[in-house]
Coordinates of C-alpha atoms in Angstrom, one line a residue:
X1 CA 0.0 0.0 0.0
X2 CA 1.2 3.6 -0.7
X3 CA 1.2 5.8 2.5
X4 CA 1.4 9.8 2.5
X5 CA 2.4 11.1 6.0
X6 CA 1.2 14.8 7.1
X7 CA 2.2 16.1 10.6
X8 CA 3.8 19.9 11.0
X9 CA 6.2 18.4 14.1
X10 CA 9.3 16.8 12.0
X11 CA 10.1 14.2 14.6
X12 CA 7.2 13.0 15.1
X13 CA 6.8 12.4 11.0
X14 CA 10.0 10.7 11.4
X15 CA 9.4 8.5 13.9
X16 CA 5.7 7.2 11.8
X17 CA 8.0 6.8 9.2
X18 CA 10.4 4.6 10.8
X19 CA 7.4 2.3 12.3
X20 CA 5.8 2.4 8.8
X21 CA 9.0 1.3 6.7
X22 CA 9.4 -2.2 9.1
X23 CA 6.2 -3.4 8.1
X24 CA 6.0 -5.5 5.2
X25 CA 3.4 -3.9 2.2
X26 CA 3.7 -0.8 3.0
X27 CA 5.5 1.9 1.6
X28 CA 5.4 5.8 2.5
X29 CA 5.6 7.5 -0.8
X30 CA 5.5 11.4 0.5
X31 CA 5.8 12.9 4.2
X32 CA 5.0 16.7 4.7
X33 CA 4.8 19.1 7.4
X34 CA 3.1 21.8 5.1
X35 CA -0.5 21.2 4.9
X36 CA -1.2 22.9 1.4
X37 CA 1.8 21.3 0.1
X38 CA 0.4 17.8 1.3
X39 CA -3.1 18.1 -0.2
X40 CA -2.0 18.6 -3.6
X41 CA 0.3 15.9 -3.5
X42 CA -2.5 13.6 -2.5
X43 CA -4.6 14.9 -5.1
X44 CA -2.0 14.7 -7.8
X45 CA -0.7 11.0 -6.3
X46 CA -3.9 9.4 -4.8
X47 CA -2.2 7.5 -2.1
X48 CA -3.8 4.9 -1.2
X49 CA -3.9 5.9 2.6
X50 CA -3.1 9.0 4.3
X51 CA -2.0 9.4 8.0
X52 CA -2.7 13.0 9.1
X53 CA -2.6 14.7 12.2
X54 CA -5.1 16.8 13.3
X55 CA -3.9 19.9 15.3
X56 CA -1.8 21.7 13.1
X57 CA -1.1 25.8 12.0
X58 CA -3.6 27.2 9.6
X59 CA -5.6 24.3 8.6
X60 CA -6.3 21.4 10.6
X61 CA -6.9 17.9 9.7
X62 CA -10.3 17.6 10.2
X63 CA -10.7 20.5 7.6
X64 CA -8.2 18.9 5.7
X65 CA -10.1 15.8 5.5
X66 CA -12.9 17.1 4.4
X67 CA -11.2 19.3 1.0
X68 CA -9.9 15.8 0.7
X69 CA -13.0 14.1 0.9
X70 CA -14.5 16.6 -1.9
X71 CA -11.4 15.9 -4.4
X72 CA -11.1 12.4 -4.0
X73 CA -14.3 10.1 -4.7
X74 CA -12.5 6.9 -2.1
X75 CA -9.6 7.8 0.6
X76 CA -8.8 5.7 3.3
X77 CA -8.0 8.5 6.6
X78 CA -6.2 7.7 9.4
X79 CA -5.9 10.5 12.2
X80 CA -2.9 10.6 14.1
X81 CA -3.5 13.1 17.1
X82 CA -2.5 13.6 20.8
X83 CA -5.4 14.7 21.5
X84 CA -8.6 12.6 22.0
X85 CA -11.6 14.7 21.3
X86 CA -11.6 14.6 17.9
X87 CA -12.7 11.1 17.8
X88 CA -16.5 11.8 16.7
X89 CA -16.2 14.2 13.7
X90 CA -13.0 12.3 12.8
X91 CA -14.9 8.8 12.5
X92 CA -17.8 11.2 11.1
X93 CA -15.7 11.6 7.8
X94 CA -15.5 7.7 8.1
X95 CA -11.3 7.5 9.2
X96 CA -10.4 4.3 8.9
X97 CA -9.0 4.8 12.6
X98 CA -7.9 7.1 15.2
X99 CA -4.6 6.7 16.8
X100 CA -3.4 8.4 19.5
X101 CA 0.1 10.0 20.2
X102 CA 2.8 8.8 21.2
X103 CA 2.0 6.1 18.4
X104 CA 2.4 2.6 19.8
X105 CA 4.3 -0.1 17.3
X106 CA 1.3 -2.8 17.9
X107 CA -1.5 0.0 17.9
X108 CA 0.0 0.7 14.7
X109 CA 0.1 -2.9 13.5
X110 CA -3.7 -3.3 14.1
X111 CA -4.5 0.0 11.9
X112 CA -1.8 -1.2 9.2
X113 CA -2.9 -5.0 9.0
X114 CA -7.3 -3.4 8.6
X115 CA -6.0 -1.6 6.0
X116 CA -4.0 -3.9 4.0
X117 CA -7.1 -6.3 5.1
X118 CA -9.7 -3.9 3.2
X119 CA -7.0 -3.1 0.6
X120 CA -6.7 -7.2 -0.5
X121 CA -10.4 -7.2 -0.3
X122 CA -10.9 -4.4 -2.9
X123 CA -8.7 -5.8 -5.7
X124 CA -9.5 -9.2 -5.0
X125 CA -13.2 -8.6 -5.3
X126 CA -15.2 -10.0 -8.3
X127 CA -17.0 -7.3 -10.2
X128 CA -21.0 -7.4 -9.2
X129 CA -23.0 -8.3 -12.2
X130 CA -25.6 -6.1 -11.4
X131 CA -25.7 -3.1 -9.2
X132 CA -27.5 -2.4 -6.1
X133 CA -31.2 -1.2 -6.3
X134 CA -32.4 1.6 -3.6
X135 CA -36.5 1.3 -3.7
X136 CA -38.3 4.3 -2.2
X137 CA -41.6 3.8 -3.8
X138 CA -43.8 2.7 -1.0
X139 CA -41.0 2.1 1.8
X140 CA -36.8 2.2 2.0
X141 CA -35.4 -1.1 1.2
X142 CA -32.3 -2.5 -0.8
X143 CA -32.6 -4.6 -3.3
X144 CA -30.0 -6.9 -3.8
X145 CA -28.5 -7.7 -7.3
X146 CA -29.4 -11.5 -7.9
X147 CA -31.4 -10.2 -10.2
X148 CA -33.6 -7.6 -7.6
X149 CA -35.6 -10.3 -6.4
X150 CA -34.0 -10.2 -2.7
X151 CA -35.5 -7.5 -1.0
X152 CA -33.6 -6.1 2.0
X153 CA -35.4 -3.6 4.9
X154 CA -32.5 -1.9 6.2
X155 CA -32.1 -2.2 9.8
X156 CA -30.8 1.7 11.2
X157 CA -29.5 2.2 14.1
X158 CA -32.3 5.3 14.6
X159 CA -35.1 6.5 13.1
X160 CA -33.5 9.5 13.0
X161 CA -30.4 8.0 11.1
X162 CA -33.1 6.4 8.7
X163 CA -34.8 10.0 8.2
X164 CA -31.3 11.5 7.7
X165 CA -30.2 9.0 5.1
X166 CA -33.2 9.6 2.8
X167 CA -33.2 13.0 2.9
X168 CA -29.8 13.0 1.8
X169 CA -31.1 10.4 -0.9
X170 CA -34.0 13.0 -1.7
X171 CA -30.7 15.6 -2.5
X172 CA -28.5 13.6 -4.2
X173 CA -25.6 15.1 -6.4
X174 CA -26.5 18.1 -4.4
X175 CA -24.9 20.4 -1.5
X176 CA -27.2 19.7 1.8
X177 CA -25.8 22.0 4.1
X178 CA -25.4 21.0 7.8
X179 CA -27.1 24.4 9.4
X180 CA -30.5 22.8 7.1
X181 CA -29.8 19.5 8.8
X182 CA -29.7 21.1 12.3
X183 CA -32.5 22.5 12.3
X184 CA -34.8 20.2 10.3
X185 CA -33.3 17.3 12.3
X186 CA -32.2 18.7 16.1
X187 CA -34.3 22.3 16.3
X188 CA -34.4 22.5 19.8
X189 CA -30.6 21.0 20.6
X190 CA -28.2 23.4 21.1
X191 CA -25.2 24.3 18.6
X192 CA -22.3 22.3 19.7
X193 CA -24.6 19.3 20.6
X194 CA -26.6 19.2 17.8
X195 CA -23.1 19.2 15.8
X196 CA -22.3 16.1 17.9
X197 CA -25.6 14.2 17.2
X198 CA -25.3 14.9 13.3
X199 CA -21.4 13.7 12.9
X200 CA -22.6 10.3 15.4
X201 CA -25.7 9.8 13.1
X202 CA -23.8 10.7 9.6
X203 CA -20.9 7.7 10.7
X204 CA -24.2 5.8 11.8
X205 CA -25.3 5.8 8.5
X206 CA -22.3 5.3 6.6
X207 CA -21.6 1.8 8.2
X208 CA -24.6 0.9 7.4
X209 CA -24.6 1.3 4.3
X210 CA -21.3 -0.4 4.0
X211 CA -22.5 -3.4 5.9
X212 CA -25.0 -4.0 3.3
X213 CA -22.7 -3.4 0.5
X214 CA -24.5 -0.4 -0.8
X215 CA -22.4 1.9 -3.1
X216 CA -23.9 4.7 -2.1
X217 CA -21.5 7.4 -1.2
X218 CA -21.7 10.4 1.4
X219 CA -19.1 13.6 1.3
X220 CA -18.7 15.7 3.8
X221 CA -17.5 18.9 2.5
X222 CA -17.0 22.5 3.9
X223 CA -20.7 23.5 4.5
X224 CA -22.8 20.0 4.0
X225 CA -23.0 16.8 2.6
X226 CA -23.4 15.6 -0.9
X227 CA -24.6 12.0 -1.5
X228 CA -23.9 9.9 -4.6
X229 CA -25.3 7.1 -6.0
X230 CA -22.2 6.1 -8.0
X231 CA -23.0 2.5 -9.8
X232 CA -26.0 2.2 -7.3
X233 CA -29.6 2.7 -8.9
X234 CA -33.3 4.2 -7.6
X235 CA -36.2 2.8 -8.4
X236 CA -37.8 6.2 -8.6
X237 CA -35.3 7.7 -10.9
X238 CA -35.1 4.5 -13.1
X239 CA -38.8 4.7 -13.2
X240 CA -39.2 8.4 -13.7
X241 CA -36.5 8.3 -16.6
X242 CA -38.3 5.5 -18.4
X243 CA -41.5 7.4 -18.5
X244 CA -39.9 10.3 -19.9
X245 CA -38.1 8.5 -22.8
X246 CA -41.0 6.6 -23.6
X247 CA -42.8 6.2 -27.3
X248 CA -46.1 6.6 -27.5
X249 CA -48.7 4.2 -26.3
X250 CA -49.1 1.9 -29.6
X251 CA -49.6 -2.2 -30.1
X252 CA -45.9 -2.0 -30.3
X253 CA -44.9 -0.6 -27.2
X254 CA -47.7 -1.2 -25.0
X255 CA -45.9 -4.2 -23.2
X256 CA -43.0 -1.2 -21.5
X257 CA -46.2 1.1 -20.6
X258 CA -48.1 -1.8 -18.7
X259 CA -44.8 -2.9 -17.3
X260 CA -44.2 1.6 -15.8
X261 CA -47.6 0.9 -14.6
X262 CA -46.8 -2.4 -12.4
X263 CA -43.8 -0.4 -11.5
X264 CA -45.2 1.8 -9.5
X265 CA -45.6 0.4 -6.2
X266 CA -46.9 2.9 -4.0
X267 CA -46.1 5.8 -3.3
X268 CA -43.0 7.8 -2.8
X269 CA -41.8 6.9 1.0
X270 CA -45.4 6.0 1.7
X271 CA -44.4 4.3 5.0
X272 CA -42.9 7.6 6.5
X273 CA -44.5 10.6 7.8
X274 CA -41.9 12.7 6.3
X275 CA -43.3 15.9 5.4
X276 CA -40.5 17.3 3.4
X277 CA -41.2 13.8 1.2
X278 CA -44.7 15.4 0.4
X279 CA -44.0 17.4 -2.7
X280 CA -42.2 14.6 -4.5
X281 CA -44.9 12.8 -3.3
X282 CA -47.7 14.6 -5.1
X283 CA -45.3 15.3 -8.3
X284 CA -45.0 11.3 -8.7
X285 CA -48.5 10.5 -8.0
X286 CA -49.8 13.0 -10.8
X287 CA -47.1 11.6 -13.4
X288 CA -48.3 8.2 -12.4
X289 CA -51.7 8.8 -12.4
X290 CA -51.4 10.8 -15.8
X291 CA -49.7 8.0 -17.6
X292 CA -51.6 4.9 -16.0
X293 CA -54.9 6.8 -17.1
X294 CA -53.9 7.3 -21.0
X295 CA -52.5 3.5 -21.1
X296 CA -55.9 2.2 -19.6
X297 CA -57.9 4.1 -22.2
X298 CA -55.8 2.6 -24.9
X299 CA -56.4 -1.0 -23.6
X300 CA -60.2 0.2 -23.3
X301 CA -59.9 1.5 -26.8
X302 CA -58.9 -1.9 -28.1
X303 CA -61.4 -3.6 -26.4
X304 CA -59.6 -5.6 -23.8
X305 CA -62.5 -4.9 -21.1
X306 CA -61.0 -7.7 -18.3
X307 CA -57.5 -5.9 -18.9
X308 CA -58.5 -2.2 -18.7
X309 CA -61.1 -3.4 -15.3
X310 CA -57.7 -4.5 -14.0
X311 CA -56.1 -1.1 -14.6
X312 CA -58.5 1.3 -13.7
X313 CA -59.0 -1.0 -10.5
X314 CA -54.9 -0.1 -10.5
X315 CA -55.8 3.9 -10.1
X316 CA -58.9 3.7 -8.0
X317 CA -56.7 2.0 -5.3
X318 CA -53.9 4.6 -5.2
X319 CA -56.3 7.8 -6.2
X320 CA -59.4 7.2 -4.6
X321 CA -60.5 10.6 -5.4
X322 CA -60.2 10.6 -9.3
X323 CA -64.1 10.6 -10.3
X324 CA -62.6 9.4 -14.0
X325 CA -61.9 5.9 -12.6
X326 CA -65.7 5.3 -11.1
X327 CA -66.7 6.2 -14.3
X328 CA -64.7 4.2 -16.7
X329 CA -65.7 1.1 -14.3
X330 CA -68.9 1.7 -14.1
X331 CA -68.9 1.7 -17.9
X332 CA -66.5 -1.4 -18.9
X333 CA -68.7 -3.2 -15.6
X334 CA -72.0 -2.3 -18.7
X335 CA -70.1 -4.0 -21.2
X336 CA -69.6 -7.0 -18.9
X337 CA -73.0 -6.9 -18.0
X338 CA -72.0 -7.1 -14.2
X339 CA -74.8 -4.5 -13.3
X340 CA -74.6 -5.1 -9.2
X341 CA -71.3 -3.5 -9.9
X342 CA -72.3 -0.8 -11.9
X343 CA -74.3 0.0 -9.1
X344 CA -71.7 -0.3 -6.6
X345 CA -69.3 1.8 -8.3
X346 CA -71.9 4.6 -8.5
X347 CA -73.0 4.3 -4.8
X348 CA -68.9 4.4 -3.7
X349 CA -68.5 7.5 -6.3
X350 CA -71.4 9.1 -4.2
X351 CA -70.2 8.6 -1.0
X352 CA -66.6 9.6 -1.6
X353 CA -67.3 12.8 -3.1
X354 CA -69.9 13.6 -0.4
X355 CA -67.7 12.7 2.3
X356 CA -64.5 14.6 0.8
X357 CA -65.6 17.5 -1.1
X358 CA -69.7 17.7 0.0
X359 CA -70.7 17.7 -3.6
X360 CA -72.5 15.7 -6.5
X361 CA -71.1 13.7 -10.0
X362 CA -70.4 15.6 -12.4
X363 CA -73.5 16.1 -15.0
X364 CA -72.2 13.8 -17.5
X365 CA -71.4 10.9 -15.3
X366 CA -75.4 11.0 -13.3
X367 CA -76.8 11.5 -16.7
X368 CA -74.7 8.5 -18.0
X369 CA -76.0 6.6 -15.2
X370 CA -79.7 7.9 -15.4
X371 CA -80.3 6.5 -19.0
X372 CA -78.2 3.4 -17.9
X373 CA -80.7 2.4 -15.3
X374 CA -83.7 3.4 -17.7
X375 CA -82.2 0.8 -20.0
X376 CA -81.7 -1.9 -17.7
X377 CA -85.4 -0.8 -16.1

């Protein structure tokens, strides 16, 4: 492995670099005392560890960690301090470990052999066939890639590490600034405790997802946090994407629109009272409902009556308050000449809109029903 040392005290970076060079596979590439001067050599050589110390002139190593951490998509941190109350935010920015000074030869072993552990791991590891699958539609699980048909809940430490996580995953690719976290997430906890809580929940979350082998990555920078997805998919963005490269609905291509129909299985983080969820909610419930009514017309169009009963059964259940869907039953029940449901799907039509909105059908749908129920009188 290729080490980069950082500490502003020369013997000290002296004496890790003597430890270091007696252990086999390892090999200390760059040592500095200058913190500027170390982070762009870690950019330019990408190390594939770095040992920093934390309390050092201008910029420290926590802050350094985090420019780091914004550069560098994967780097392996570990703190070298004499102090000890770093230890949070440091494992916050998921260090590898946390050594304190003076540096002990076995303490040092233990940190070298994890690493060189994790490092045989990596490049040993097959390639996955098929990436991981976040679901939010409905509830937050991971589905695993044997082909997405093993369904993992994920077990949080917290709710509120469960919360934090997918409203990260709401912003991904973007900047969630920690002061929006404080007070969405701790309001009433003060500053420096509140900071505590966050870094604790943030290094909560990360071994989580690492435990489930989720490729999902989260960057602490400056200000926030930015989450990536990297090779790791999301059902609702899969789903959302397909919908808007779609062809028309034709003969042809009617087998992908019934499949972004089935897709849809409930709603966005149904399972969560998450009121910042509720926009996206309501946007993917209208795109849903839009496109699921258009392909059930078209399957009513070609006369596939068992098919579209099916489908607008489909909308009824997840918009109970669409009038459209009563209708369209209530006619293809005509066709099938199922007139008790007819009947029923009027009466539920009545009582919803009574109960909901205090009003009556619309015109066109009781004087549908009026001269059905003179024909069938």
């Amino acid at each position: 492995m290729r080490a980069v040392l950082v500490d502003d005290e020369k013997l000290a970076l002296n004496y890790l670099e003597k430890l270091l060079s007696g252990m086999n596979d390892f090999e200390v590439i760059g040592k500095y005392q200058n913190a500027d001067q170390a982070f762009e050599a870690i950019v330019r050589d990408r190390p594939d560890v770095v040992f920093l110390d934390i309390e050092m002139p201008g910029i420290n190593g926590i802050e350094m960690a985090e420019r780091l951490e914004g550069h560098l998509h994967k780097i392996n941190i570990v703190f070298v301090t004499a102090y000890n109350d770093h230890a949070i935010k440091a494992f916050e920015l998921n260090a590898i470990d946390y050594i304190l000074k003076p540096v002990q030869r076995s303490r040092l072993a233990k940190t070298v052999q994890r690493l060189l552990d994790e490092y045989k791991d990596s490049v040993t590891a097959s390639p996955v066939a098929n990436p991981v699958m976040i679901q939010c539609f409905q509830s937050l699980k991971i589905n695993l890639p044997e082909s997405y048909q093993q369904h993992v809940t994920i077990r949080w430490r917290t709710s509120k590490a469960q919360e934090l996580f997918a409203y990260l995953l709401h912003y991904r690719g973007q900047l969630v600034r920690k002061d929006t976290l404080l007070e969405l997430f701790w309001p009433d906890t003060d500053w420096k405790k509140g900071f505590t809580q966050l870094y604790t929940t943030i290094y909560q979350i990360r071994k989580t997802l690492e435990n489930i082998g989720a490729g999902v990555s989260i960057t602490s920078l400056d200000k926030g946090y930015k989450l990536e997805l990297n090779d790791t998919k999301l059902d609702v963005q899969q789903w959302e994407e397909r919908i808007n490269k779609a062809l028309p609905i034709t003969d042809h291509t009617l087998s992908e629109h019934l499949q972004l129909v089935s897709l849809y299985q409930g709603d966005y983080l149904a399972d969560y009272d998450y009121l910042w969820a509720e926009s996206e909610r309501q946007r993917l419930r209208e795109m849903w409902l839009r496109h699921a009514m258009q392909v059930a017309d078209y399957v009513a169009s070609r006369g596939e009556h068992v098919e579209a009963l099916t489908l607008y059964q489909r909308i009824q259940l997840f918009h109970p308050h669409v009038e459209e869907s009563y209708f369209m039953l209530m006619r293809l029940y005509d066709v099938l000449g199922d007139r008790s449901s007819v009947e029923l799907q009027y009466a539920n039509l009545k009582e919803m809109l009574h109960n909901e909105f205090d009003v009556e059908p619309q015109q066109h749908i009781q004087l549908w029903y009026r001269k059905w129920r003179e024909k069938e009188n």
